[in-house]
Each structure stands twice: as C-alpha cells, then as structure tokens.
CSV table of C-alpha atoms (C1' of nucleotides) in Angstrom, one decimal:
chain,number,residue,atom,x,y,z
A,1,MET,CA,1.5,-22.7,3.9
A,2,ALA,CA,2.2,-19.4,5.5
A,3,LYS,CA,-0.9,-17.2,5.9
A,4,GLU,CA,-0.9,-13.9,4.0
A,5,GLN,CA,0.2,-11.1,6.2
A,6,THR,CA,-1.0,-7.5,6.2
A,7,ALA,CA,1.5,-4.7,5.4
A,8,SER,CA,1.6,-3.9,9.0
A,9,MET,CA,2.4,-7.4,10.2
A,10,GLU,CA,5.0,-7.7,7.5
A,11,ASP,CA,6.6,-4.6,8.9
A,12,TYR,CA,6.8,-6.1,12.3
A,13,LEU,CA,8.3,-9.3,11.1
A,14,GLU,CA,10.8,-7.4,9.0
A,15,ALA,CA,11.8,-5.2,11.9
A,16,ILE,CA,12.3,-8.1,14.2
A,17,ALA,CA,14.5,-9.9,11.7
A,18,ASN,CA,16.5,-6.8,11.1
A,19,LEU,CA,17.1,-6.1,14.8
A,20,ARG,CA,18.1,-9.7,15.3
A,21,GLU,CA,20.5,-9.4,12.4
A,22,GLU,CA,22.2,-6.5,14.0
A,23,GLY,CA,23.0,-8.7,16.9
A,24,LYS,CA,20.7,-6.7,19.2
A,25,VAL,CA,18.4,-8.4,21.7
A,26,VAL,CA,15.0,-7.8,20.3
A,27,ARG,CA,12.7,-5.9,22.7
A,28,VAL,CA,9.4,-4.2,22.4
A,29,LYS,CA,11.0,-0.8,22.8
A,30,GLN,CA,13.3,-1.3,19.9
A,31,ILE,CA,10.6,-2.4,17.6
A,32,SER,CA,8.5,0.5,18.5
A,33,GLN,CA,11.3,2.9,17.7
A,34,VAL,CA,12.2,1.3,14.4
A,35,LEU,CA,8.6,1.3,13.2
A,36,ASN,CA,7.6,4.6,14.8
A,37,VAL,CA,4.7,3.3,16.8
A,38,LYS,CA,4.0,3.2,20.5
A,39,MET,CA,4.8,0.2,22.6
A,40,PRO,CA,1.2,-1.0,23.1
A,41,SER,CA,0.9,-1.3,19.3
A,42,VAL,CA,3.9,-3.6,19.3
A,43,THR,CA,2.6,-5.7,22.2
A,44,SER,CA,-0.7,-6.3,20.4
A,45,ALA,CA,1.1,-7.1,17.1
A,46,LEU,CA,3.3,-9.6,18.9
A,47,LYS,CA,0.3,-11.2,20.4
A,48,LYS,CA,-1.3,-11.7,17.0
A,49,LEU,CA,1.9,-13.0,15.4
A,50,SER,CA,2.4,-15.4,18.3
A,51,GLU,CA,-1.0,-16.8,17.9
A,52,GLU,CA,-0.2,-17.4,14.2
A,53,GLY,CA,3.0,-19.2,15.2
A,54,LEU,CA,5.4,-16.7,13.6
A,55,VAL,CA,6.8,-15.2,16.8
A,56,ARG,CA,7.8,-16.6,20.2
A,57,HIS,CA,7.3,-14.1,23.0
A,58,GLU,CA,6.6,-14.6,26.7
A,59,PRO,CA,5.4,-11.5,28.5
A,60,TYR,CA,8.3,-9.2,29.5
A,61,GLY,CA,10.7,-11.6,27.7
A,62,TYR,CA,12.7,-11.5,24.6
A,63,ILE,CA,11.3,-11.7,21.2
A,64,GLU,CA,12.2,-14.4,18.6
A,65,LEU,CA,11.0,-15.5,15.2
A,66,THR,CA,9.9,-19.0,14.8
A,67,LEU,CA,11.2,-20.9,11.8
A,68,GLN,CA,8.1,-20.0,10.0
A,69,GLY,CA,8.3,-16.4,11.1
A,70,ASP,CA,11.9,-16.2,9.9
A,71,LYS,CA,10.9,-17.5,6.5
A,72,ALA,CA,8.1,-14.9,6.2
A,73,ALA,CA,10.5,-12.2,7.4
A,74,ASN,CA,13.2,-13.2,4.9
A,75,ASP,CA,10.7,-13.1,2.2
A,76,VAL,CA,9.7,-9.5,2.9
A,77,ILE,CA,13.4,-8.6,3.3
A,78,GLY,CA,14.2,-10.1,0.0
A,79,ARG,CA,11.5,-8.0,-1.7
A,80,HIS,CA,12.8,-5.0,0.1
A,81,LYS,CA,16.3,-5.5,-1.0
A,82,ALA,CA,15.4,-6.2,-4.6
A,83,LEU,CA,13.4,-3.0,-4.7
A,84,SER,CA,15.8,-0.7,-3.0
A,85,CYS,CA,18.5,-2.1,-5.2
A,86,PHE,CA,16.5,-1.4,-8.3
A,87,PHE,CA,15.7,2.2,-7.2
A,88,SER,CA,19.3,3.1,-6.3
A,89,GLN,CA,21.1,1.1,-9.0
A,90,ALA,CA,18.8,1.2,-12.0
A,91,LEU,CA,17.0,4.5,-11.4
A,92,ASP,CA,19.8,6.3,-9.6
A,93,ILE,CA,17.6,7.4,-6.7
A,94,ASP,CA,19.1,8.6,-3.5
A,95,PRO,CA,19.4,6.0,-0.7
A,96,LEU,CA,16.7,7.5,1.6
A,97,THR,CA,14.0,7.7,-1.1
A,98,ALA,CA,15.0,4.3,-2.4
A,99,GLU,CA,14.5,2.9,1.2
A,100,GLU,CA,11.2,4.6,1.7
A,101,ASP,CA,9.8,3.5,-1.6
A,102,ALA,CA,11.0,-0.1,-1.0
A,103,CYS,CA,9.3,-0.1,2.4
A,104,LYS,CA,5.9,0.7,0.8
A,105,ILE,CA,6.1,-1.2,-2.4
A,106,GLU,CA,7.5,-4.4,-0.9
A,107,HIS,CA,4.0,-5.1,0.5
A,108,VAL,CA,2.1,-4.8,-2.7
A,109,ILE,CA,4.3,-5.7,-5.7
A,110,SER,CA,3.6,-9.0,-7.6
A,111,PRO,CA,6.2,-11.7,-7.7
A,112,LEU,CA,6.5,-11.4,-11.4
A,113,SER,CA,7.2,-7.7,-11.4
A,114,LEU,CA,9.7,-8.2,-8.6
A,115,GLU,CA,11.5,-10.9,-10.5
A,116,ARG,CA,11.6,-8.7,-13.6
A,117,LEU,CA,12.9,-5.7,-11.7
A,118,THR,CA,15.7,-7.9,-10.3
A,119,LYS,CA,16.5,-9.2,-13.8
A,120,LEU,CA,16.6,-5.7,-15.1
A,121,VAL,CA,19.2,-4.7,-12.5
A,122,GLU,CA,21.2,-7.8,-13.3
A,123,PHE,CA,21.0,-7.1,-17.0
A,124,ILE,CA,22.1,-3.5,-16.6
A,125,GLN,CA,25.0,-4.5,-14.5
A,126,ALA,CA,26.0,-7.4,-16.7
A,127,CYS,CA,25.5,-6.1,-20.2
A,128,PRO,CA,28.8,-4.4,-20.9
A,129,LEU,CA,28.9,-1.6,-23.3
A,130,GLY,CA,32.2,-0.2,-22.1
A,131,GLU,CA,32.2,3.5,-21.5
A,132,ALA,CA,28.8,3.7,-23.2
A,133,ASN,CA,27.1,1.2,-20.9
A,134,PHE,CA,23.5,1.5,-19.8
A,135,PRO,CA,23.8,3.3,-16.5
A,136,LYS,CA,26.1,5.9,-17.9
A,137,ARG,CA,23.9,6.6,-20.9
A,138,TYR,CA,20.9,6.7,-18.7
A,139,LYS,CA,22.4,9.1,-16.3
A,140,TYR,CA,23.4,11.3,-19.2
A,141,TYR,CA,19.8,11.3,-20.3
A,142,LEU,CA,18.7,12.2,-16.8
A,143,GLU,CA,21.0,15.1,-16.6
A,144,HIS,CA,20.7,16.5,-20.1
A,145,GLY,CA,17.3,15.5,-21.1
A,146,GLU,CA,18.6,14.2,-24.4
A,147,LEU,CA,20.4,11.1,-25.6
A,148,PRO,CA,24.1,10.9,-25.4
A,149,GLU,CA,26.1,10.9,-28.7
A,150,GLU,CA,26.8,7.2,-28.6
A,151,CYS,CA,23.1,6.5,-29.0
A,152,LEU,CA,22.6,8.9,-31.8
A,153,LEU,CA,25.6,7.8,-33.6
A,154,THR,CA,24.5,4.2,-33.5
A,155,ILE,CA,21.4,4.9,-35.6
A,156,SER,CA,23.3,5.2,-38.9
A,157,LYS,CA,25.6,2.4,-38.0
A,158,THR,CA,22.7,0.0,-37.5
A,159,LYS,CA,20.7,1.0,-40.5
A,160,GLN,CA,21.9,-2.0,-42.5
A,161,SER,CA,20.4,-4.4,-40.0
A,162,SER,CA,17.2,-6.0,-41.2
A,163,GLU,CA,13.9,-5.2,-39.4
B,1,MET,CA,-3.8,22.9,-1.6
B,2,ALA,CA,-5.4,19.5,-2.1
B,3,LYS,CA,-5.5,17.4,1.0
B,4,GLU,CA,-3.7,14.1,0.9
B,5,GLN,CA,-6.0,11.3,0.2
B,6,THR,CA,-5.9,7.7,1.4
B,7,ALA,CA,-5.4,4.9,-1.1
B,8,SER,CA,-9.1,4.1,-0.8
B,9,MET,CA,-10.2,7.6,-1.6
B,10,GLU,CA,-7.8,7.8,-4.5
B,11,ASP,CA,-9.3,4.7,-5.9
B,12,TYR,CA,-12.8,6.2,-5.7
B,13,LEU,CA,-11.6,9.4,-7.5
B,14,GLU,CA,-9.8,7.4,-10.1
B,15,ALA,CA,-12.8,5.2,-10.7
B,16,ILE,CA,-15.1,8.2,-11.1
B,17,ALA,CA,-12.8,9.9,-13.6
B,18,ASN,CA,-12.4,6.7,-15.6
B,19,LEU,CA,-16.1,6.0,-15.8
B,20,ARG,CA,-16.7,9.6,-16.8
B,21,GLU,CA,-14.0,9.2,-19.5
B,22,GLU,CA,-15.8,6.3,-20.9
B,23,GLY,CA,-18.8,8.5,-21.5
B,24,LYS,CA,-20.9,6.6,-19.0
B,25,VAL,CA,-23.1,8.4,-16.6
B,26,VAL,CA,-21.4,7.8,-13.2
B,27,ARG,CA,-23.6,6.0,-10.7
B,28,VAL,CA,-23.1,4.4,-7.4
B,29,LYS,CA,-23.6,1.0,-8.8
B,30,GLN,CA,-20.9,1.4,-11.5
B,31,ILE,CA,-18.4,2.5,-9.0
B,32,SER,CA,-19.2,-0.3,-6.7
B,33,GLN,CA,-18.7,-2.8,-9.6
B,34,VAL,CA,-15.4,-1.3,-10.7
B,35,LEU,CA,-13.9,-1.2,-7.3
B,36,ASN,CA,-15.4,-4.5,-6.1
B,37,VAL,CA,-17.1,-3.1,-3.1
B,38,LYS,CA,-20.8,-2.9,-2.0
B,39,MET,CA,-22.9,0.1,-2.7
B,40,PRO,CA,-23.0,1.4,0.9
B,41,SER,CA,-19.2,1.7,0.8
B,42,VAL,CA,-19.5,3.9,-2.2
B,43,THR,CA,-22.2,6.1,-0.6
B,44,SER,CA,-20.1,6.7,2.4
B,45,ALA,CA,-17.0,7.4,0.4
B,46,LEU,CA,-18.9,9.9,-1.7
B,47,LYS,CA,-20.1,11.6,1.4
B,48,LYS,CA,-16.6,12.0,2.6
B,49,LEU,CA,-15.3,13.2,-0.8
B,50,SER,CA,-18.2,15.6,-1.1
B,51,GLU,CA,-17.4,17.1,2.3
B,52,GLU,CA,-13.9,17.7,1.1
B,53,GLY,CA,-15.1,19.4,-2.0
B,54,LEU,CA,-13.8,16.8,-4.5
B,55,VAL,CA,-17.1,15.4,-5.6
B,56,ARG,CA,-20.6,16.8,-6.3
B,57,HIS,CA,-23.4,14.4,-5.5
B,58,GLU,CA,-27.0,14.9,-4.5
B,59,PRO,CA,-28.6,11.8,-3.1
B,60,TYR,CA,-30.0,9.6,-5.8
B,61,GLY,CA,-28.4,11.9,-8.4
B,62,TYR,CA,-25.5,11.7,-10.7
B,63,ILE,CA,-21.9,11.9,-9.5
B,64,GLU,CA,-19.4,14.5,-10.7
B,65,LEU,CA,-15.9,15.5,-9.9
B,66,THR,CA,-15.3,19.1,-8.9
B,67,LEU,CA,-12.4,20.9,-10.5
B,68,GLN,CA,-10.4,20.1,-7.5
B,69,GLY,CA,-11.5,16.5,-7.6
B,70,ASP,CA,-10.7,16.2,-11.2
B,71,LYS,CA,-7.2,17.5,-10.6
B,72,ALA,CA,-6.7,15.0,-7.8
B,73,ALA,CA,-8.1,12.1,-10.0
B,74,ASN,CA,-5.9,13.0,-12.9
B,75,ASP,CA,-2.9,13.0,-10.7
B,76,VAL,CA,-3.7,9.5,-9.6
B,77,ILE,CA,-4.4,8.4,-13.2
B,78,GLY,CA,-1.1,9.9,-14.3
B,79,ARG,CA,0.8,7.9,-11.7
B,80,HIS,CA,-1.2,4.8,-12.8
B,81,LYS,CA,-0.4,5.2,-16.4
B,82,ALA,CA,3.3,5.9,-15.9
B,83,LEU,CA,3.5,2.7,-13.8
B,84,SER,CA,1.6,0.4,-16.0
B,85,CYS,CA,3.5,1.7,-19.0
B,86,PHE,CA,6.8,1.0,-17.2
B,87,PHE,CA,5.7,-2.5,-16.3
B,88,SER,CA,4.5,-3.5,-19.7
B,89,GLN,CA,7.1,-1.6,-21.8
B,90,ALA,CA,10.2,-1.7,-19.8
B,91,LEU,CA,9.7,-5.0,-17.9
B,92,ASP,CA,7.6,-6.8,-20.5
B,93,ILE,CA,5.0,-7.7,-17.9
B,94,ASP,CA,1.6,-9.0,-19.1
B,95,PRO,CA,-1.1,-6.3,-19.2
B,96,LEU,CA,-3.2,-7.7,-16.4
B,97,THR,CA,-0.3,-7.9,-13.9
B,98,ALA,CA,0.9,-4.5,-15.1
B,99,GLU,CA,-2.5,-3.1,-14.3
B,100,GLU,CA,-2.8,-4.7,-10.9
B,101,ASP,CA,0.7,-3.6,-9.8
B,102,ALA,CA,0.0,-0.1,-11.0
B,103,CYS,CA,-3.2,0.0,-9.0
B,104,LYS,CA,-1.4,-0.8,-5.8
B,105,ILE,CA,1.9,1.1,-6.3
B,106,GLU,CA,0.3,4.3,-7.6
B,107,HIS,CA,-0.8,5.1,-4.0
B,108,VAL,CA,2.6,4.8,-2.4
B,109,ILE,CA,5.4,5.6,-4.9
B,110,SER,CA,7.4,8.8,-4.4
B,111,PRO,CA,7.3,11.6,-7.1
B,112,LEU,CA,11.0,11.2,-7.7
B,113,SER,CA,10.8,7.5,-8.4
B,114,LEU,CA,7.8,7.9,-10.6
B,115,GLU,CA,9.6,10.5,-12.6
B,116,ARG,CA,12.6,8.3,-13.0
B,117,LEU,CA,10.6,5.3,-14.1
B,118,THR,CA,9.0,7.5,-16.7
B,119,LYS,CA,12.4,8.7,-17.9
B,120,LEU,CA,13.6,5.1,-18.0
B,121,VAL,CA,10.8,4.2,-20.3
B,122,GLU,CA,11.5,7.2,-22.5
B,123,PHE,CA,15.1,6.4,-22.6
B,124,ILE,CA,14.6,2.8,-23.6
B,125,GLN,CA,12.3,3.9,-26.3
B,126,ALA,CA,14.4,6.7,-27.5
B,127,CYS,CA,17.9,5.3,-27.4
B,128,PRO,CA,18.2,3.5,-30.7
B,129,LEU,CA,20.6,0.7,-31.0
B,130,GLY,CA,19.1,-0.8,-34.1
B,131,GLU,CA,18.4,-4.4,-33.9
B,132,ALA,CA,20.4,-4.7,-30.7
B,133,ASN,CA,18.3,-2.1,-28.9
B,134,PHE,CA,17.6,-2.3,-25.2
B,135,PRO,CA,14.2,-4.0,-25.1
B,136,LYS,CA,15.3,-6.7,-27.5
B,137,ARG,CA,18.5,-7.4,-25.6
B,138,TYR,CA,16.6,-7.4,-22.4
B,139,LYS,CA,14.0,-9.8,-23.6
B,140,TYR,CA,16.7,-12.1,-24.8
B,141,TYR,CA,18.2,-12.0,-21.4
B,142,LEU,CA,14.8,-12.8,-19.8
B,143,GLU,CA,14.3,-15.8,-22.1
B,144,HIS,CA,17.8,-17.3,-22.1
B,145,GLY,CA,19.1,-16.2,-18.8
B,146,GLU,CA,22.3,-15.0,-20.4
B,147,LEU,CA,23.4,-12.0,-22.4
B,148,PRO,CA,22.9,-11.8,-26.1
B,149,GLU,CA,25.9,-12.0,-28.3
B,150,GLU,CA,25.9,-8.3,-29.1
B,151,CYS,CA,26.6,-7.5,-25.5
B,152,LEU,CA,29.4,-10.0,-25.1
B,153,LEU,CA,31.0,-9.0,-28.4
B,154,THR,CA,31.0,-5.4,-27.3
B,155,ILE,CA,33.4,-6.1,-24.4
B,156,SER,CA,36.5,-6.5,-26.5
B,157,LYS,CA,35.5,-3.7,-28.9
B,158,THR,CA,35.3,-1.3,-26.0
B,159,LYS,CA,38.4,-2.4,-24.1
B,160,GLN,CA,40.4,0.5,-25.5
B,161,SER,CA,38.0,3.1,-23.9
B,162,SER,CA,39.6,4.7,-20.8
B,163,GLU,CA,38.0,3.9,-17.4
C,1,DA,C1',17.2,-3.8,49.8
C,2,DT,C1',14.6,-0.3,48.8
C,3,DA,C1',13.4,3.9,45.9
C,4,DT,C1',13.4,5.2,41.2
C,5,DA,C1',13.5,4.7,36.4
C,6,DT,C1',12.6,2.0,32.6
C,7,DT,C1',10.1,-1.1,30.1
C,8,DG,C1',6.0,-3.8,29.1
C,9,DT,C1',1.1,-4.8,29.4
C,10,DT,C1',-3.9,-4.1,29.8
C,11,DA,C1',-7.9,-1.7,29.0
C,12,DG,C1',-10.4,1.0,26.4
C,13,DG,C1',-11.1,4.6,22.7
C,14,DC,C1',-10.9,6.1,17.9
C,15,DA,C1',-10.7,6.3,12.7
C,16,DA,C1',-10.9,4.2,8.3
C,17,DG,C1',-13.2,1.3,5.5
C,18,DT,C1',-15.7,-2.6,4.9
C,19,DC,C1',-20.0,-5.3,5.3
C,20,DT,C1',-25.3,-6.9,6.0
C,21,DA,C1',-30.0,-5.8,6.7
C,22,DA,C1',-33.7,-2.9,6.3
C,23,DC,C1',-35.8,0.8,4.2
C,24,DA,C1',-36.5,4.6,0.5
C,25,DA,C1',-36.5,6.5,-4.0
C,26,DT,C1',-36.6,6.0,-8.7
C,27,DA,C1',-37.3,3.4,-13.1
C,28,DT,C1',-39.7,0.1,-15.8
C,29,DC,C1',-43.4,-2.3,-17.5
C,30,DC,C1',-47.7,-3.8,-18.6
D,1,DG,C1',-50.7,4.9,-13.2
D,2,DG,C1',-49.9,1.2,-10.0
D,3,DA,C1',-46.9,-3.1,-9.2
D,4,DT,C1',-42.4,-4.6,-9.5
D,5,DA,C1',-37.5,-4.3,-10.1
D,6,DT,C1',-33.6,-1.7,-9.6
D,7,DT,C1',-30.8,1.5,-7.4
D,8,DG,C1',-29.4,4.2,-3.5
D,9,DT,C1',-29.3,5.3,1.5
D,10,DT,C1',-29.2,4.7,6.5
D,11,DA,C1',-28.1,2.3,10.5
D,12,DG,C1',-25.3,-0.3,12.8
D,13,DA,C1',-21.8,-4.1,13.3
D,14,DC,C1',-17.0,-5.7,12.6
D,15,DT,C1',-11.9,-5.6,11.7
D,16,DT,C1',-7.4,-3.6,11.6
D,17,DG,C1',-4.3,-0.9,13.7
D,18,DC,C1',-3.2,2.9,15.9
D,19,DC,C1',-3.5,5.7,20.3
D,20,DT,C1',-3.5,7.3,25.6
D,21,DA,C1',-3.8,6.4,30.4
D,22,DA,C1',-3.2,3.5,34.1
D,23,DC,C1',-1.0,-0.2,36.0
D,24,DA,C1',2.7,-4.0,36.5
D,25,DA,C1',7.1,-6.0,36.2
D,26,DT,C1',11.9,-5.6,35.8
D,27,DA,C1',16.3,-3.1,36.1
D,28,DT,C1',19.3,0.3,38.2
D,29,DA,C1',21.4,2.8,41.5
D,30,DT,C1',22.5,4.3,45.9
DNA sequence: ATATATTGTTAGGCAAGTCTAACAATATCC
DNA sequence: GGATATTGTTAGACTTGCCTAACAATATAT
C-alpha cells in the first residue's frame, strides 16, 4: 500500500503529473518553476521519491512517474479538482483563490469530507429548481445579504406540510 | 499588526485560549496533552510566543495570552468554528471528523472562502423550503444517491420560467 | 569542435518543530 | 519540614524541506 506522503512530496508528484499531462518533457527546471522552489530542492525531492519507488529518474535524465507514483499523483489531483470545483461552483469563488485554497486543503482534508463536498456540488447542479435554483438563490443571498423572494414566498406555501 | 503565525503556533494559541475558556488554569502539561506533544515542545513554543508578545509566561508560572495573543487566538478559533459548523451542518459530517478537518483547514483557508462557507451555512439555515428544505433534500441525496421527488417534480413546474 | 550558456547535482547550512535524557523547581504527603 | 511525586526546563539530537555556492554535465552556437 502506498506510503503516506507529506504535503511537499504530494506537491512534487502533482506537479510532475500535471507537466506530463501538458505533453511537456518533465525536467527539474520545470518542476522548480511550477512549485516555486530552487532546483536543488527538486533534485533532493526526486531522490526521495525515487527511493520510494514513485519516480524514475536517472541523473541529468528525464523524469517519469512509476505506476505507483502515477496512482499517488492522480489521487492528489482528484482531491485538488474536487476542491477547486467546489470553491468555484458551489461557493462562487474566483478561479485564482479557488486554486490556491485547493492546493493547500488537498493535503489535509479527510476522504469523507471530500466525498461530501463532491456530492454537494453534484446535488446543487442536479437539483433543478428552474429559475430559482440553488446557485442563483445563493448568489442573490451573497449579493444582497438577504434571501430572495422565492425563499420567503415559500414559507407560507409550505406551512401545511407536517413537521 | 499581528505577525503571521505558523500552523503550529496557531495551534498553541488556540489551545491556550480554549483551556482558559474552560476555566482551567493553563499549564504546560495541559497544553501538551491537548496538542499531543511532549512538554519540552510546549516550553519552546511558549518561549517563542512570549518573545513575539503573544503570551505571558514566567518560568514555572501560569500561562496567559496578551491582548494581542488573545486576538490572534480568537481569529483562529473563529476560523475553526466556521469550518466545523460548515462540515457538520452543511455536509452532515460526524462531529469528530468535522473537528479534525477544521483543525487542519483552519490554518490554510483563505478569508474569502471562509466567508463564503459561513454564508452558505447561513443560507441553508435561513432559506426556508418547508419540508423540502435544503438540508433534507441534500441528506436524501446522500442516502439514496438520487434526487428526492420534490426536486424532480419541480422541473416541469418551472419549465415556463424564462432562461 | 570548442567556447558559452543552460541545466542539474553535490555539499553544506539553516529554520521549524519535534523528541529524549537529565536536571530543577514546585507540590504533596505523612 | 523532609522525602517523594509531579511538573517544568535545558541541552542537544533528529527530520523535513528549504536555501546558496560551487561544481559537473549537457546543449547551443558560431
């Protein structure tokens, strides 16, 4: 079973997978730029990840993820995507902030909470209330600080419902 | 202006404020138990926080937050509460997991996202849809994996709405 | 093909935060 | 009030992850 990685090592794995995804050849320089660290930091991280069998890397050569490394990277990326999706879609946060928060929180959130966040996004997107659907009502609330008329109107209409 | 604290130092501030809140006399031992670290770690953290003017602590004496320290601690605690509230109320997460996640995320989340999470909880609680209100619908979705009838029914009813 | 620029590595230092072991102060208990 | 238990501190080691400086390999360019 894959050993638990630190936030830092997860960042390296994620960066490698993302660069690979973009079709670029993965090199130390690139990683260092993406993660905003100096090259020696990358070298030493790669050494560590190699020893753990997550990365293949001969000195001065290209950098690849092993199968295991790829799995670990995809796990992190999955968390990242779920979070940034939640922030932008459900909370209507700007893309930059959504990304930044996802980058931090992806390393610490529990599987359960992540799953529920995902479900919440799904629910909000799926539950159709026409013009008065969730995101619109929520945005109205964000902008005006009070509930939209639809919500208030509904009170009387649902008074006959039991409990 | 209060200097940015590390996650670790924020934990110490938070722990001190919480112990104080419980009416207990704050001592090194207590903090070490709450935070699951050994006593020397506490001593050295207190030294650091004292130097920064956030904590008052004479050797072998009691531990107090300065005004500035109290402000910093309350800030952290505010973040913590907002998060654990969101997890339990909005996502229906069990209290333990909600706490654990709040403890981690409180150190890294952006002010904007925190504000929006809070607003989401407010909205969910405030927007009254009677029996078919948000949390109930959401819980139904969590349990059954599909939308409750109310949601589906609404589709046709709202078809006349423009856009 | 040789000089130059770029990229990568090694070596070693530093800061944060933890720990253990040893010692010091305080509290407790006859 | 002196022995013992508890609590707190100091000293020093260790880990993680970053850095700079110096050196080595590779790529580029004339």
